[in-house]
Coordinates of C-alpha atoms in Angstrom, one line a residue:
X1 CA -18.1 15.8 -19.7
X2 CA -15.0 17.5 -17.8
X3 CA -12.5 15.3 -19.1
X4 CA -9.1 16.2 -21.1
X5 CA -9.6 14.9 -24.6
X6 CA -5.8 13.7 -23.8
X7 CA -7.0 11.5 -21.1
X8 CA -5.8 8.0 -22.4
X9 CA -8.5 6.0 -19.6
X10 CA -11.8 6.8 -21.1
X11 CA -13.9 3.6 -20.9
X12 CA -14.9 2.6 -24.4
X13 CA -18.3 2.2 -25.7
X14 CA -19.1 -1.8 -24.9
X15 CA -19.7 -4.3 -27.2
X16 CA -22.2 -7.1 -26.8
X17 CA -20.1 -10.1 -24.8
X18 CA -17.6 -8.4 -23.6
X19 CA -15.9 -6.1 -20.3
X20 CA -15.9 -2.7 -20.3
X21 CA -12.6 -2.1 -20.2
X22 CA -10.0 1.0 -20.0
X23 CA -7.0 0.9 -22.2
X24 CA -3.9 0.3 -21.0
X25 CA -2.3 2.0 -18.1
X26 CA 1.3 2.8 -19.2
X27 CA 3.9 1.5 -20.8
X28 CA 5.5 -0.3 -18.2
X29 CA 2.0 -2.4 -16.7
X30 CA 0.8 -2.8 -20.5
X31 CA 1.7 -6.3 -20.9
X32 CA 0.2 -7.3 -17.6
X33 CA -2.8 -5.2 -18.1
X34 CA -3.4 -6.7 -21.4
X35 CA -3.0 -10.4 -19.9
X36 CA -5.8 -9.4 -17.2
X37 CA -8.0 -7.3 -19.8
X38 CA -8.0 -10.9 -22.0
X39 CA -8.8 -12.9 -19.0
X40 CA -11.4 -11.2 -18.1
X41 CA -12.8 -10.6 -21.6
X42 CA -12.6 -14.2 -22.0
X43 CA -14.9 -15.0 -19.4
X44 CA -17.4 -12.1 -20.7
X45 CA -16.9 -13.5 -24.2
X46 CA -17.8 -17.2 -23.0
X47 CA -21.4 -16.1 -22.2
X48 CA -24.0 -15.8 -24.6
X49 CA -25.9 -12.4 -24.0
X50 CA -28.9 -13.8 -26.0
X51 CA -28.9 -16.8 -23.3
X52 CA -32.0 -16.0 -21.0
X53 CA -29.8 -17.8 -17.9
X54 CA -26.8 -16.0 -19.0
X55 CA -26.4 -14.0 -15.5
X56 CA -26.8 -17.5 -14.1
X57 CA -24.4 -19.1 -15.5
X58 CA -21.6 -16.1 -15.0
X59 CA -22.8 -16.1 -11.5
X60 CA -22.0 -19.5 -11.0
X61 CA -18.2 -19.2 -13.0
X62 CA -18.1 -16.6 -10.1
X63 CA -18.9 -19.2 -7.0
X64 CA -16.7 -21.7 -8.9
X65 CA -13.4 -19.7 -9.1
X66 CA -14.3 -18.0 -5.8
X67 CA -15.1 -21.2 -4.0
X68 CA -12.3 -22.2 -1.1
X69 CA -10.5 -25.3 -0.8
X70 CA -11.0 -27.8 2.2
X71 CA -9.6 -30.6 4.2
X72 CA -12.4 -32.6 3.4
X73 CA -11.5 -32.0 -0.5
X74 CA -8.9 -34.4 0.1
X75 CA -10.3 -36.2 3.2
X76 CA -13.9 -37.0 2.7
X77 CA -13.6 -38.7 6.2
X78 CA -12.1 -36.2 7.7
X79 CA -13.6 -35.5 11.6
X80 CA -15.4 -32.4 12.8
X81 CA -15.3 -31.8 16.5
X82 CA -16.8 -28.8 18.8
X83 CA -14.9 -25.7 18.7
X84 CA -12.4 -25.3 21.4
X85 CA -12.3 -21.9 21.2
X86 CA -14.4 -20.2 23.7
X87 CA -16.6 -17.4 22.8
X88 CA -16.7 -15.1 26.1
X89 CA -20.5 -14.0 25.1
X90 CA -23.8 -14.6 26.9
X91 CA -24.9 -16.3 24.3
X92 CA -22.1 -17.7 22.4
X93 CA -22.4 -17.4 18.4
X94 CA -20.5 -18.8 15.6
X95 CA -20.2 -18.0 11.9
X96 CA -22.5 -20.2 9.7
X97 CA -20.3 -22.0 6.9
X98 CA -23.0 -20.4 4.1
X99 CA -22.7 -16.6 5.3
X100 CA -21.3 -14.3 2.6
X101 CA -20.2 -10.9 2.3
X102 CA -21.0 -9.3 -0.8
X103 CA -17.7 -8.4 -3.3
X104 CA -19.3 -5.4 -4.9
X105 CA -21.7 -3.2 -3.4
X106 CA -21.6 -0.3 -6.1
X107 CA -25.1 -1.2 -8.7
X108 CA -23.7 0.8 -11.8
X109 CA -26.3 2.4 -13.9
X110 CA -23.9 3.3 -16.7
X111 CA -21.1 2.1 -18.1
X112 CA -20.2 5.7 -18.2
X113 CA -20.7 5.9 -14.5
X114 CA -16.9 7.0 -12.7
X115 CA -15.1 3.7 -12.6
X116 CA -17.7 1.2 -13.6
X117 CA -17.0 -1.9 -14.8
X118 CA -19.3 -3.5 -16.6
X119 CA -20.3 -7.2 -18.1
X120 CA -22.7 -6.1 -21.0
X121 CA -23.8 -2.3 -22.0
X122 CA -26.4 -2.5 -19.6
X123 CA -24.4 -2.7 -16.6
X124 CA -26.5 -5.6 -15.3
X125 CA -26.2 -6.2 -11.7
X126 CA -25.1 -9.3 -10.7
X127 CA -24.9 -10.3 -7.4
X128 CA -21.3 -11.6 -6.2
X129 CA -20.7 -13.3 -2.6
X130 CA -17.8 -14.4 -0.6
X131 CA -17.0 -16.4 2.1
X132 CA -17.6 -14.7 5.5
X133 CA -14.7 -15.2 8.0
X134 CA -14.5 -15.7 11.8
X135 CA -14.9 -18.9 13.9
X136 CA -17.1 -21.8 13.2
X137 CA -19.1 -24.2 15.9
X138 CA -16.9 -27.3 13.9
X139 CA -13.4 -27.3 13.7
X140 CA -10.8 -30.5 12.0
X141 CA -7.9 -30.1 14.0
X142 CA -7.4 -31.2 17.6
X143 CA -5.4 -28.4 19.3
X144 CA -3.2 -31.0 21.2
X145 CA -2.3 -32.4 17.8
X146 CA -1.4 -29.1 16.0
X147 CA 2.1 -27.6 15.3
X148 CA 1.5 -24.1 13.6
X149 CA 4.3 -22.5 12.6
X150 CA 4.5 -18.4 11.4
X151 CA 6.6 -16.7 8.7
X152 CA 6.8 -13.0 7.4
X153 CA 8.5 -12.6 4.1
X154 CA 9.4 -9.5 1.6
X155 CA 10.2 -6.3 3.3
X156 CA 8.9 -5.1 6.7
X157 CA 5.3 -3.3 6.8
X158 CA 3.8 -1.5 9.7
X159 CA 1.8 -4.0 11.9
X160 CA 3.7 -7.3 11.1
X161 CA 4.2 -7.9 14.6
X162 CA 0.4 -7.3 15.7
X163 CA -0.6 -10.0 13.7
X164 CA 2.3 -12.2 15.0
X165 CA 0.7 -12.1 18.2
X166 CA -2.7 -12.1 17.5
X167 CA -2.0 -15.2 15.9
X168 CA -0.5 -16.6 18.6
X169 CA -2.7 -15.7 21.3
X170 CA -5.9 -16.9 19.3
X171 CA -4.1 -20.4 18.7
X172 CA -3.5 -20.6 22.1
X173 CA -7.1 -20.1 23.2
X174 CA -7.8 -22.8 20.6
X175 CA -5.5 -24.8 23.1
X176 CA -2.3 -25.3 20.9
X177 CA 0.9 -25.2 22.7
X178 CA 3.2 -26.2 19.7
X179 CA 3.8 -23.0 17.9
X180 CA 6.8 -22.1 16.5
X181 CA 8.6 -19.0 14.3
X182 CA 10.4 -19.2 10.9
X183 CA 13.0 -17.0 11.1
X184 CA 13.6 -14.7 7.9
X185 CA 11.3 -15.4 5.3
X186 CA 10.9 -18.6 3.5
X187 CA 14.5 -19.7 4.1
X188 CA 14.4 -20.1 7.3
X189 CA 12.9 -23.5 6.4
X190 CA 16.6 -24.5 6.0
X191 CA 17.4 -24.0 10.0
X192 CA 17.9 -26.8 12.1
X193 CA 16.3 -25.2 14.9
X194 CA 13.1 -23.3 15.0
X195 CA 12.2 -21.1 18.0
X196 CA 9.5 -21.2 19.7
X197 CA 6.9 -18.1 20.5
X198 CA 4.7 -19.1 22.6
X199 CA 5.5 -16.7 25.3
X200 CA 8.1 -13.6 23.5
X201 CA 4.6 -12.5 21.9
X202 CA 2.8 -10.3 24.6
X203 CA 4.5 -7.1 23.9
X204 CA 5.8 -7.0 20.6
X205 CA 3.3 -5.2 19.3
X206 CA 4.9 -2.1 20.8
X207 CA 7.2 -1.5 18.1
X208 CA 7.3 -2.1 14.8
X209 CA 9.3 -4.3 12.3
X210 CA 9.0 -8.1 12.5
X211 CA 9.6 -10.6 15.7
X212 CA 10.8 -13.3 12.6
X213 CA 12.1 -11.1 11.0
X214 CA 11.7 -10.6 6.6
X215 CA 14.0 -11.9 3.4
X216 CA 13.1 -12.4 0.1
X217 CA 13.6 -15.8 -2.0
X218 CA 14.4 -19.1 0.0
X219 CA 14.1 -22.7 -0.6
X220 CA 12.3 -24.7 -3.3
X221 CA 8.3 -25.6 -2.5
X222 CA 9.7 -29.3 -2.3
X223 CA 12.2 -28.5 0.4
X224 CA 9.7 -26.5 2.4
X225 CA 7.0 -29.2 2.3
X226 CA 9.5 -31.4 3.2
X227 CA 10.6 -29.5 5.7
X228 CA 7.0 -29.2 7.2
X229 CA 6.9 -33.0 6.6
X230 CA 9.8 -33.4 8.9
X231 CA 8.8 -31.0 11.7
X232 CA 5.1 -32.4 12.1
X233 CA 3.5 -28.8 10.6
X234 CA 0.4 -29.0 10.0
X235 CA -0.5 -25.1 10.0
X236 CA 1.1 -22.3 8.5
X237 CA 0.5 -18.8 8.1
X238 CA 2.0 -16.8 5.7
X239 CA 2.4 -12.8 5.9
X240 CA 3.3 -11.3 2.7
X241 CA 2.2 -9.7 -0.7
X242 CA 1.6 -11.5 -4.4
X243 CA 4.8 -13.2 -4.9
X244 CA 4.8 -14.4 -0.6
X245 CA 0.9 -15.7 -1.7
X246 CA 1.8 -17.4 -4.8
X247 CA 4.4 -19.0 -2.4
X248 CA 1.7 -20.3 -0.2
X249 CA -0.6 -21.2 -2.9
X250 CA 2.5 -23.7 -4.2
X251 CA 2.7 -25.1 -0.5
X252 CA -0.9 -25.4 -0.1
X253 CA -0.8 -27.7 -3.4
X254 CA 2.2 -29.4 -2.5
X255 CA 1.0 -31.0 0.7
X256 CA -2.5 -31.9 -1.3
X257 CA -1.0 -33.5 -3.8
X258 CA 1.2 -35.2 -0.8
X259 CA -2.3 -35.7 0.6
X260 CA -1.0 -34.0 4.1
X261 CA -3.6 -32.9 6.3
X262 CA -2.6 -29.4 6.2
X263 CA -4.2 -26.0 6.3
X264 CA -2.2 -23.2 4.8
X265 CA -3.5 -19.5 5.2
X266 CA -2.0 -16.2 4.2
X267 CA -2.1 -12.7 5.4
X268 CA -2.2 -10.0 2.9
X269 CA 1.1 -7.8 4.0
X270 CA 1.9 -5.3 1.2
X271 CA 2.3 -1.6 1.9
X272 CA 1.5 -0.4 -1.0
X273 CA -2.3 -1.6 -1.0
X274 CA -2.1 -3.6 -4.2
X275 CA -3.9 -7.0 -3.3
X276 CA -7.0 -7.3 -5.1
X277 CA -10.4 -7.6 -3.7
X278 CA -9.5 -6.1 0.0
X279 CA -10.6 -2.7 0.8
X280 CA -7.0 -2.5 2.3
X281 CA -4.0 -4.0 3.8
X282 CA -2.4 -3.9 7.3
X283 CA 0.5 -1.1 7.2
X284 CA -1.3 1.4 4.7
X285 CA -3.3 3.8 6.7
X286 CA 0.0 3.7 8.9
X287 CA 2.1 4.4 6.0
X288 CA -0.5 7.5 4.4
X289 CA -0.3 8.7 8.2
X290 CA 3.6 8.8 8.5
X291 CA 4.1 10.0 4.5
X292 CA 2.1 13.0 5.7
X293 CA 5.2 14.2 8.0
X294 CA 7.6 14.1 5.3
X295 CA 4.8 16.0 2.7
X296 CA 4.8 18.7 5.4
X297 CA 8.6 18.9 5.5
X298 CA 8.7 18.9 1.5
X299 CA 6.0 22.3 1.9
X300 CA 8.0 23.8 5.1
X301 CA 11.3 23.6 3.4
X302 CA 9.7 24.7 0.0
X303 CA 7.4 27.2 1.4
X304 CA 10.5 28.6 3.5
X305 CA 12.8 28.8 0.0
X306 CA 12.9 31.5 -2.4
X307 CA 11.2 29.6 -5.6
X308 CA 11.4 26.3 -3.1
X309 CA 10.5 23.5 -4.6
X310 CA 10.0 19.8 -2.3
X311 CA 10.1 16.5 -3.8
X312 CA 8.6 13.4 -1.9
X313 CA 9.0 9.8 -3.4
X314 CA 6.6 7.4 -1.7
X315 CA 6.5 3.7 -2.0
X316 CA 4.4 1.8 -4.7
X317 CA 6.1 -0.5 -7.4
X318 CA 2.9 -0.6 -9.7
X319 CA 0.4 1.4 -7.5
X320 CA -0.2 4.7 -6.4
X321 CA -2.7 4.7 -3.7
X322 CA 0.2 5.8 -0.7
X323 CA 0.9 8.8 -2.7
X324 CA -2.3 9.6 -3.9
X325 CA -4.4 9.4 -0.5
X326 CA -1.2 11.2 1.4
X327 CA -1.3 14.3 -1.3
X328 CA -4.9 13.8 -0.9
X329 CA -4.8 14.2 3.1
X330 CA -2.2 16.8 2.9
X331 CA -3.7 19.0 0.7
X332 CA -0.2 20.5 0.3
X333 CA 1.0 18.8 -2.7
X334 CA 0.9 20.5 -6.3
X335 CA 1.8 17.6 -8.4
X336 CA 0.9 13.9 -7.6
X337 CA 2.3 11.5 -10.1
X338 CA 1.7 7.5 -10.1
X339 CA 2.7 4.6 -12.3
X340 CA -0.8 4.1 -13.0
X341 CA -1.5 7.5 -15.0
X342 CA 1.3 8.6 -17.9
X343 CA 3.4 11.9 -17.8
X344 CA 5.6 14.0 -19.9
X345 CA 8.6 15.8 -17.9
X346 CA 9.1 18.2 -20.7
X347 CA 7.3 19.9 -23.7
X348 CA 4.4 22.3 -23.3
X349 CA 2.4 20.3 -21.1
X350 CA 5.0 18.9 -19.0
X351 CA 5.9 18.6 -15.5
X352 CA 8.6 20.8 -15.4
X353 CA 6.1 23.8 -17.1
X354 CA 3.7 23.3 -14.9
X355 CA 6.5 23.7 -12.0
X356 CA 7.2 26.9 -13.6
X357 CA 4.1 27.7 -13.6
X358 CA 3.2 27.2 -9.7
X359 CA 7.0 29.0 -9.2
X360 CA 5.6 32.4 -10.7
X361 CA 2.0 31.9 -9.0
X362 CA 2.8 30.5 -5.7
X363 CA 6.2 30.9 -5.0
X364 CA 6.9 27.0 -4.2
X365 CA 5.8 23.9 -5.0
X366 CA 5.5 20.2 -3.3
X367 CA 5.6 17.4 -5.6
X368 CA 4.7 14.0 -5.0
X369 CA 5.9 10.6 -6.6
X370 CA 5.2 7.4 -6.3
X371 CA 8.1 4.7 -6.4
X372 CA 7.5 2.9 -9.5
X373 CA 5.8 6.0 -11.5
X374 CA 7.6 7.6 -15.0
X375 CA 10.1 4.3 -15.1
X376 CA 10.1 5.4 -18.9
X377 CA 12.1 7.8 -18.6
X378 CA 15.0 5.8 -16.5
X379 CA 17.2 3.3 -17.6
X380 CA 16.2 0.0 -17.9
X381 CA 19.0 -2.6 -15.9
X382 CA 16.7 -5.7 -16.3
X383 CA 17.9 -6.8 -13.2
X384 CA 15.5 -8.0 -10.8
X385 CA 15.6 -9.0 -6.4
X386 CA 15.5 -12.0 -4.7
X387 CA 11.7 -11.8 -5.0
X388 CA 11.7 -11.9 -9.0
X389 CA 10.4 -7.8 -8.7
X390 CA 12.0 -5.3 -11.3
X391 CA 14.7 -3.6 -10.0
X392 CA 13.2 0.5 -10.1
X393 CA 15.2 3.0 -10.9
X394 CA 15.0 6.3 -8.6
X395 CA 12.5 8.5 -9.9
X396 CA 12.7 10.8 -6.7
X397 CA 16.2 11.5 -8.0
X398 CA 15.6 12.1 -11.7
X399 CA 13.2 14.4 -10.7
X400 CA 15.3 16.3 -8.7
X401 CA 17.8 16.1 -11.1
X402 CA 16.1 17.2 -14.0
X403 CA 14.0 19.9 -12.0
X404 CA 17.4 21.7 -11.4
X405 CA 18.8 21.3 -14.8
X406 CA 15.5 22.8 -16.4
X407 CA 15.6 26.3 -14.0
X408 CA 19.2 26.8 -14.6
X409 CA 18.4 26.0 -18.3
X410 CA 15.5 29.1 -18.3
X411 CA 17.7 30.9 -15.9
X412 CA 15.1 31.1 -12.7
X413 CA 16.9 30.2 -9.5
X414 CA 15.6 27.2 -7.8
X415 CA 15.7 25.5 -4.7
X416 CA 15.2 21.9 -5.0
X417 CA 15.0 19.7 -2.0
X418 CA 14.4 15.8 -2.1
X419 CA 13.1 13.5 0.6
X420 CA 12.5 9.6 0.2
X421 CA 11.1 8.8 3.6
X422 CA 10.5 4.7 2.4
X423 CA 12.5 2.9 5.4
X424 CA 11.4 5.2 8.2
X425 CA 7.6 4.0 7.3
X426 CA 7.9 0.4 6.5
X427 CA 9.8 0.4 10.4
X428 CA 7.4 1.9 12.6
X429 CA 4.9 1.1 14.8
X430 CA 1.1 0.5 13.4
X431 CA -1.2 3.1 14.3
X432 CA -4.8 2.5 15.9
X433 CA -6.8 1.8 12.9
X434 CA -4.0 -0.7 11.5
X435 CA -3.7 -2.2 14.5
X436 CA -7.4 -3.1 14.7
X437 CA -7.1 -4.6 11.6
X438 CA -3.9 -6.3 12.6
X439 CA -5.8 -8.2 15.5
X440 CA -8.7 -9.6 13.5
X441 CA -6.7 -10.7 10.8
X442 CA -4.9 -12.7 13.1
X443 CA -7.8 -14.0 14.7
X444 CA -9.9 -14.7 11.1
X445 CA -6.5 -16.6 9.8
X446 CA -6.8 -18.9 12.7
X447 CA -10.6 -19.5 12.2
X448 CA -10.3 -20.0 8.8
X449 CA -6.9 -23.1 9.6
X450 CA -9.5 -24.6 12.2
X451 CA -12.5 -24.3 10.5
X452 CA -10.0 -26.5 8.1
X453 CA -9.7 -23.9 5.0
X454 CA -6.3 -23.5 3.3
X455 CA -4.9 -22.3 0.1
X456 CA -7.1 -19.1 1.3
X457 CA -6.0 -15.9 2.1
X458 CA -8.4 -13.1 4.9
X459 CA -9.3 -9.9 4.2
X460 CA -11.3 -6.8 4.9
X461 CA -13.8 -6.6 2.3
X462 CA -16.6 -3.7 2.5
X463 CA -15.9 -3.5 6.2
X464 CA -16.4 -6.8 6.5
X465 CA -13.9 -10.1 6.6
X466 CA -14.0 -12.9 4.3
X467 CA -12.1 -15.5 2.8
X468 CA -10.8 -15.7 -0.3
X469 CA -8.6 -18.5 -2.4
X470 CA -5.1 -17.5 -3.2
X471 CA -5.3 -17.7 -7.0
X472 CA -8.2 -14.8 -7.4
X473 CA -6.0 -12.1 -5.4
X474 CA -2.8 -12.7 -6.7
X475 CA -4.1 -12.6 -10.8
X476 CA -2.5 -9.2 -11.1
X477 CA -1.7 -6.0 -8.8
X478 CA -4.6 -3.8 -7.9
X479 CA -3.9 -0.5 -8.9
X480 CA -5.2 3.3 -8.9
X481 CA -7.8 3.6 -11.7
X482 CA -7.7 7.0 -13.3
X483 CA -11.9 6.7 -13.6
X484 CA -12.5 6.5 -10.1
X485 CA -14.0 9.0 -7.8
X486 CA -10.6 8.5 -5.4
X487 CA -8.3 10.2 -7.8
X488 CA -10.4 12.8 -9.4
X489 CA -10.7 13.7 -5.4
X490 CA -7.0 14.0 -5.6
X491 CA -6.6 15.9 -9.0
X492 CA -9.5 19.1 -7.3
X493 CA -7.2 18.9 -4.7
X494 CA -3.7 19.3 -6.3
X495 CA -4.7 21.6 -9.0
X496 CA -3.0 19.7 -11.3
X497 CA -3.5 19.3 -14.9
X498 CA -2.8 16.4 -17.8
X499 CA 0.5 16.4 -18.4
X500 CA 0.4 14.8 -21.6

């Protein structure tokens, strides 16, 4: 086996009744890995291995937390009524209300196998479905008596506007004319006045940021039901990552426990790819695409340098994936570092060695880093945004800073250059394969409100789109895993080695 005997994220051996599990990830996710890890081992634990219907009883905890909530959960009585929306097929088709797409597709033979994880040592397969998404023959909402109203909260993301219009235009071949924008984030629940966007939509697509435009924090839940309770809203979509999501999730709760006839649906709108479950999120293959132009300007400028080095910070708070798949797409970068996998900047083994190293060899050097990676070795404010996140310190900088200090210490010239390309991606325009994505997420969020789901959330999931409820993708951030395939791909292509 080709692994460091350093490398802190070897599964361990599994014990009857529980998860194979890999240790914590570093010091700053520990406490949230450790929550999840329990979790999880919990509901391993809670099965009795020696049961013969074991599998069929964690297969059913599976359709239980996985199940999606309904109008008629609170309104038995509630009407069904032929789709309005017209299917412009030969022979029209609708999705069946039991199709499922299947969650896992990978049938693990080993716990050993690269990033399997696994319920008992014998990496049983067990089958795990979720709900298929797109438009349903019954719907239980009457387009003439629906106001839907958009809102787009955190920071702006590549493709935010294509699913603004997509939702839109699909609401208004469901017949609704009532549709109106919340302008910056949650808070705009506070205004008086709320446009409408019925007819601005047609060409926003064309450039990128948000049509609403994005803030963090806002009102209370209470004061944003109530404000829905006021306007007549009875659909909302919500773009946005975990914190946007558990926002909704409150809402969605809210008007149930108001017993409000109300379907709430999310969008999954983070950059860095960290919502669970989804293959990806809108923005991301935009954001690898444009992260590539500043790697190549961190290898021109370093490659045109005596003993050049280039320094690229990427976004991702708690997960690496931008800056792994752009190093791994660029095949220029030397050294990728992410929050999820530990490093040392000095010592032996360290970064700054290893820079060294590629400085004699090579000549230059691109290194790669994502946001939220070696927030160790920074100091620690406390202080936190609007949206409750961490405030991070600059690791781009330190880098810089301590890449300088160390060649002048050893006496090698060095020529250190730093780029942090973060706001010129998050603003531009979605590329073609986001953009795809963009318009059928619109489209699935709208089926899924008439089809008279809420508290759910639609995503891509093995290339295909499914519902899922709120709760099971916000548990914890999906992040890089150190086993998997993805960044052993990007550790043959950097060259890189442990730094530990």
């Amino acid at each position: 086996m080709c692994i460091s005997p350093k490398n802190p994220f070897l599964v361990r051996s599994a014990r009857p009744g529980s998860l194979i599990l890999p240790k914590p990830r570093s010091p700053a996710n520990s406490v949230r890995f450790h929550r999840v890890a329990a979790v999880a081992a919990a509901r391993a634990t809670a099965i009795d291995l020696s049961d013969p219907e074991w599998k069929l009883k964690y297969q059913r905890d599976f359709e239980e937390r996985f199940n999606i909530p309904h109008i008629t959960d609170a309104f038995p009585d509630a009407e069904a009524i032929p789709s309005t929306f017209c299917l412009k097929m030969r022979s029209p088709t609708y999705i069946n209300n039991k199709d499922r797409v299947l969650l896992k597709v990978i049938n693990y033979s080993s716990p050993a196998s690269a990033g399997a994880v696994c319920i008992d040592p014998d990496c049983t397969w067990i089958e795990q479905w979720v709900q298929r998404a797109g438009p349903r023959e019954n719907i239980y909402f009457r387009p003439e008596d629906v106001k839907a109203a958009i809102v787009t909260c955190g920071g702006l993301c590549p493709g935010l506007n294509d699913v603004i219009r997509l939702i839109v235009i699909t609401l208004e071949i469901y017949g609704v004319k009532n549709i109106v924008g919340i302008p910056f984030g949650y808070r705009g629940f506070s205004d008086k006045n709320l446009p409408e966007i019925l007819k601005v939509v047609q060409n926003i697509h064309l450039s990128g940021g948000s049509l609403l435009g994005v803030s963090r924090g806002g009102p209370t839940v209470t004061e944003i039901v109530d404000s829905m309770e006021e306007r007549g809203i009875n659909m909302l979509f919500v773009l946005g990552g975990n914190g946007t999501h558990a926002g909704a999730n409150a809402i969605h709760n809210e008007c149930v426990k108001r017993r409000m006839k109300v379907a709430v649906v999310g969008v999954p709108k983070t950059i860095d790819n960290d919502i669970l479950h989804m293959d990806k999120t809108f923005g991301f293959d935009t954001a690898v695409e444009e992260a590539q132009r500043a790697i190549n300007s961190a290898y021109i400028e370093a490659h045109s340098a005596y003993h050049g080095i280039g320094v690229v910070k990427l976004m991702g708070r708690s997960s690496g994936f931008i800056a792994m798949q752009a190093s791994l797409a660029s095949g220029q970068v030397d050294i990728c570092l992410i929050p999820e996998v530990p490093f040392n900047f000095h010592g032996p083994d360290g970064v700054l060695k290893h820079l060294n190293y590629l400085i004699e060899t090579k000549g230059s050097a691109v290194v790669c880093v994502a946001e939220g990676a070696g927030q160790s070795f920074l100091e620690n404010t406390n202080a936190k945004d609007a949206s409750g996140n961490k405030v991070l310190g600059d690791i781009g900088v330190h880098i810089q800073q301590e890449t300088k200090k160390y060649f002048k210490e050893i006496g090698v010239a060095a020529d250190v250059k730093y780029i942090d390309p973060t706001y010129m991606i998050r603003a531009v325009r979605a590329n073609a394969s986001d953009g795809i994505l963009c318009t059928v997420l619109g489209q699935n969020a709208v089926h899924g409100a008439f089809a008279g789901y809420s508290g759910i959330t639609v995503g891509i999931i093995n290339n295909h789109y499914a519902y899922l409820p709120i709760p099971e993708v916000i548990a914890y951030d999906k992040s890089v895993d150190p086993n998997s395939r993805m960044w052993h791909r990007c550790l043959t292509s950097t060259g890189q080695p442990d730094f530990l």
